CSV table of C-alpha atoms in Angstrom, one decimal:
chain,number,residue,atom,x,y,z
A,1,MET,CA,94.5,115.1,163.4
A,2,SER,CA,94.3,115.4,167.2
A,3,ASP,CA,96.7,113.7,169.5
A,4,PRO,CA,94.9,110.9,171.3
A,5,PHE,CA,97.5,110.8,174.1
A,6,ASP,CA,97.6,114.5,175.1
A,7,GLY,CA,97.2,113.7,178.9
A,8,THR,CA,93.6,114.8,179.3
A,9,GLU,CA,90.4,112.7,179.3
A,10,ARG,CA,88.0,113.5,176.5
A,11,SER,CA,84.2,113.0,176.7
A,12,LEU,CA,82.3,110.6,174.5
A,13,GLY,CA,80.9,113.5,172.4
A,14,GLN,CA,84.4,114.9,171.9
A,15,LEU,CA,85.6,111.4,170.7
A,16,VAL,CA,82.6,110.9,168.3
A,17,ALA,CA,83.1,114.6,166.9
A,18,SER,CA,86.8,113.9,166.4
A,19,ALA,CA,86.2,110.6,164.7
A,20,THR,CA,83.5,112.2,162.5
A,21,ALA,CA,85.9,115.0,161.5
A,22,GLU,CA,88.6,112.6,160.7
A,23,MET,CA,86.4,110.3,158.7
A,24,SER,CA,85.1,113.3,156.8
A,25,ALA,CA,88.6,114.4,155.9
A,26,LEU,CA,89.5,111.0,154.8
A,27,VAL,CA,86.5,110.8,152.5
A,28,HIS,CA,87.3,114.3,151.0
A,29,ASP,CA,90.8,113.2,150.4
A,30,GLU,CA,89.8,110.0,148.7
A,31,ILE,CA,87.4,112.1,146.4
A,32,ALA,CA,90.2,114.4,145.6
A,33,LEU,CA,92.6,111.7,144.7
A,34,ALA,CA,89.9,110.1,142.5
A,35,LYS,CA,89.3,113.4,140.7
A,36,ALA,CA,93.0,114.0,140.0
A,37,GLU,CA,93.4,110.4,138.5
A,38,ILE,CA,90.3,110.8,136.4
A,39,ARG,CA,91.3,114.3,135.2
A,40,GLN,CA,94.5,112.8,134.0
A,41,ASP,CA,92.8,110.0,132.0
A,42,VAL,CA,90.4,112.3,130.5
A,43,LYS,CA,93.3,114.4,129.2
A,44,ARG,CA,94.8,111.4,127.5
A,45,GLY,CA,91.4,110.4,126.2
A,46,VAL,CA,90.8,113.7,124.6
A,47,PHE,CA,94.3,113.7,123.0
A,48,GLY,CA,93.5,110.2,121.7
A,49,SER,CA,90.0,111.4,120.3
A,50,VAL,CA,91.5,114.3,118.6
A,51,ALA,CA,94.2,112.1,117.0
A,52,GLY,CA,91.3,109.7,115.8
A,53,VAL,CA,89.4,112.7,114.4
A,54,ALA,CA,92.5,113.9,112.6
A,55,ALA,CA,92.9,110.5,110.9
A,56,ALA,CA,89.3,110.7,109.6
A,57,VAL,CA,89.7,114.2,108.4
A,58,VAL,CA,93.0,113.5,106.7
A,59,LEU,CA,91.5,110.4,105.0
A,60,LEU,CA,88.3,112.2,104.0
A,61,PHE,CA,89.4,115.7,102.9
A,62,SER,CA,92.7,115.0,101.6
A,63,LEU,CA,91.9,112.1,99.2
A,64,PRO,CA,90.6,114.1,96.4
A,65,MET,CA,93.4,116.6,96.3
A,66,LEU,CA,96.3,114.3,97.3
A,67,SER,CA,95.1,111.6,95.0
A,68,PHE,CA,95.0,113.6,91.9
A,69,ALA,CA,98.3,115.4,92.7
A,70,LEU,CA,100.1,112.1,93.5
A,71,ALA,CA,98.6,110.1,90.7
A,72,TYR,CA,99.5,112.8,88.1
A,73,GLY,CA,102.9,113.1,89.7
A,74,ILE,CA,103.7,109.4,89.5
A,75,ASN,CA,102.5,109.4,85.9
A,76,THR,CA,104.9,112.2,85.1
A,77,TRP,CA,107.7,110.6,87.1
A,78,THR,CA,107.4,107.3,85.0
A,79,GLY,CA,107.6,109.1,81.8
A,80,GLY,CA,104.0,110.0,80.9
A,81,HIS,CA,105.0,113.8,80.6
A,82,ASN,CA,107.2,113.4,77.4
A,83,GLY,CA,104.9,111.1,75.3
A,84,ASN,CA,106.6,107.8,76.3
A,85,GLY,CA,103.4,106.6,77.9
A,86,GLY,CA,104.6,106.1,81.6
A,87,TRP,CA,102.4,104.0,83.9
A,88,ASN,CA,98.7,103.9,83.5
A,89,LEU,CA,96.7,106.6,85.4
A,90,VAL,CA,94.7,103.8,87.0
A,91,TRP,CA,97.8,102.4,88.8
A,92,CYS,CA,99.0,105.8,89.6
A,93,PHE,CA,95.6,106.6,91.5
A,94,LEU,CA,95.8,103.3,93.3
A,95,LEU,CA,99.3,104.1,94.5
A,96,SER,CA,98.1,107.5,95.6
A,97,PHE,CA,95.1,106.0,97.6
A,98,ALA,CA,97.5,103.5,99.2
A,99,ALA,CA,99.8,106.5,100.4
A,100,ASN,CA,96.7,108.2,101.9
A,101,VAL,CA,95.6,105.1,103.7
A,102,LEU,CA,99.1,104.6,105.3
A,103,ILE,CA,98.9,108.2,106.6
A,104,ALA,CA,95.4,107.4,108.1
A,105,VAL,CA,96.7,104.1,109.7
A,106,LEU,CA,99.7,106.2,111.3
A,107,PHE,CA,97.1,108.6,112.9
A,108,GLY,CA,94.9,105.6,113.9
A,109,LEU,CA,97.9,103.8,115.5
A,110,ILE,CA,98.7,107.2,117.5
A,111,ALA,CA,95.2,107.2,118.9
A,112,VAL,CA,95.1,103.5,119.8
A,113,ALA,CA,98.3,104.1,121.8
A,114,LYS,CA,96.8,107.1,123.6
A,115,PHE,CA,93.7,105.0,124.5
A,116,LYS,CA,95.8,102.2,125.8
A,117,LYS,CA,97.6,104.4,128.3
A,118,MET,CA,94.3,105.2,129.8
A,119,LYS,CA,93.9,103.2,133.2
A,120,LYS,CA,91.5,102.9,136.0
A,121,PRO,CA,92.0,105.0,139.1
A,122,GLU,CA,94.2,102.3,140.9
A,123,GLN,CA,95.4,104.6,143.8
A,124,SER,CA,91.8,105.6,144.8
A,125,MET,CA,90.7,102.0,144.5
A,126,ALA,CA,93.4,100.8,146.7
A,127,SER,CA,92.8,103.6,149.3
A,128,VAL,CA,89.2,102.7,149.5
A,129,LYS,CA,89.9,99.1,149.9
A,130,GLN,CA,92.4,99.9,152.6
A,131,THR,CA,89.8,102.1,154.5
A,132,ALA,CA,87.2,99.5,154.2
A,133,ALA,CA,89.4,96.8,155.6
A,134,ILE,CA,90.3,99.0,158.6
A,135,VAL,CA,86.6,99.9,159.2
A,136,GLN,CA,85.6,96.3,158.9
A,137,ASN,CA,88.2,95.2,161.5
A,138,VAL,CA,86.9,97.7,164.1
A,139,LYS,CA,85.4,95.9,167.0
A,140,PRO,CA,83.7,97.4,170.3
A,141,HIS,CA,85.5,97.4,173.4
A,142,PRO,CA,84.9,94.1,175.5
A,143,ARG,CA,82.5,94.7,178.3
A,144,PRO,CA,83.0,93.3,181.8
A,145,ALA,CA,80.5,90.6,182.8
A,146,GLY,CA,78.1,90.7,185.8
A,147,ALA,CA,78.5,93.1,188.7
A,148,GLU,CA,81.6,94.6,187.2
A,149,ALA,CA,79.6,95.6,184.2
A,150,ALA,CA,76.9,97.6,186.3
A,151,LYS,CA,79.6,99.4,188.2
A,152,ALA,CA,81.5,100.3,185.0
A,153,ALA,CA,78.3,101.5,183.4
A,154,GLN,CA,77.5,103.7,186.5
A,155,ASP,CA,81.1,105.1,186.5
A,156,LYS,CA,80.8,106.0,182.7
A,157,ALA,CA,77.5,107.6,183.3
A,158,ALA,CA,78.8,109.7,186.2
A,159,SER,CA,81.7,110.9,184.1
A,160,VAL,CA,79.5,111.7,181.2
A,161,ALA,CA,77.2,113.7,183.5
A,162,ARG,CA,80.1,115.6,185.0
A,163,SER,CA,81.5,116.5,181.6
A,164,SER,CA,78.1,117.7,180.1
A,165,ALA,CA,77.4,119.8,183.2
């Protein structure tokens, strides 16, 4: 940013060029800030999506294998392996299913927690609001009335003509 009080008078063109360059830099910085915030939220969203897909995969593909293994394990644990009967296989399979659902719920809760951490780009929005408030409050310089206005306009025209020559 250039120093406005460097002791030299700048022409209107130089002032406009300086203001344009500074406004362009401000816009580029705000865009970079928004990109950084959105990139972070996208990473969180991807991780949450992966956790949700993992929950679905565990529920769908592990049910047959884990259900049979767990059901027969429960039946054996309750005494079905030695001829004493043990629990009915229906109850063993229901218990196996409940265990698989609990695992899927755990993965689902992890996914929900990751999605809740996603937030809107607050810094970018605050910066844009602040810039808009500043630009909105900019007012033109007051112009002198009557004969003073004509003399001031002639002086400015003469200085612009000298600076552009």
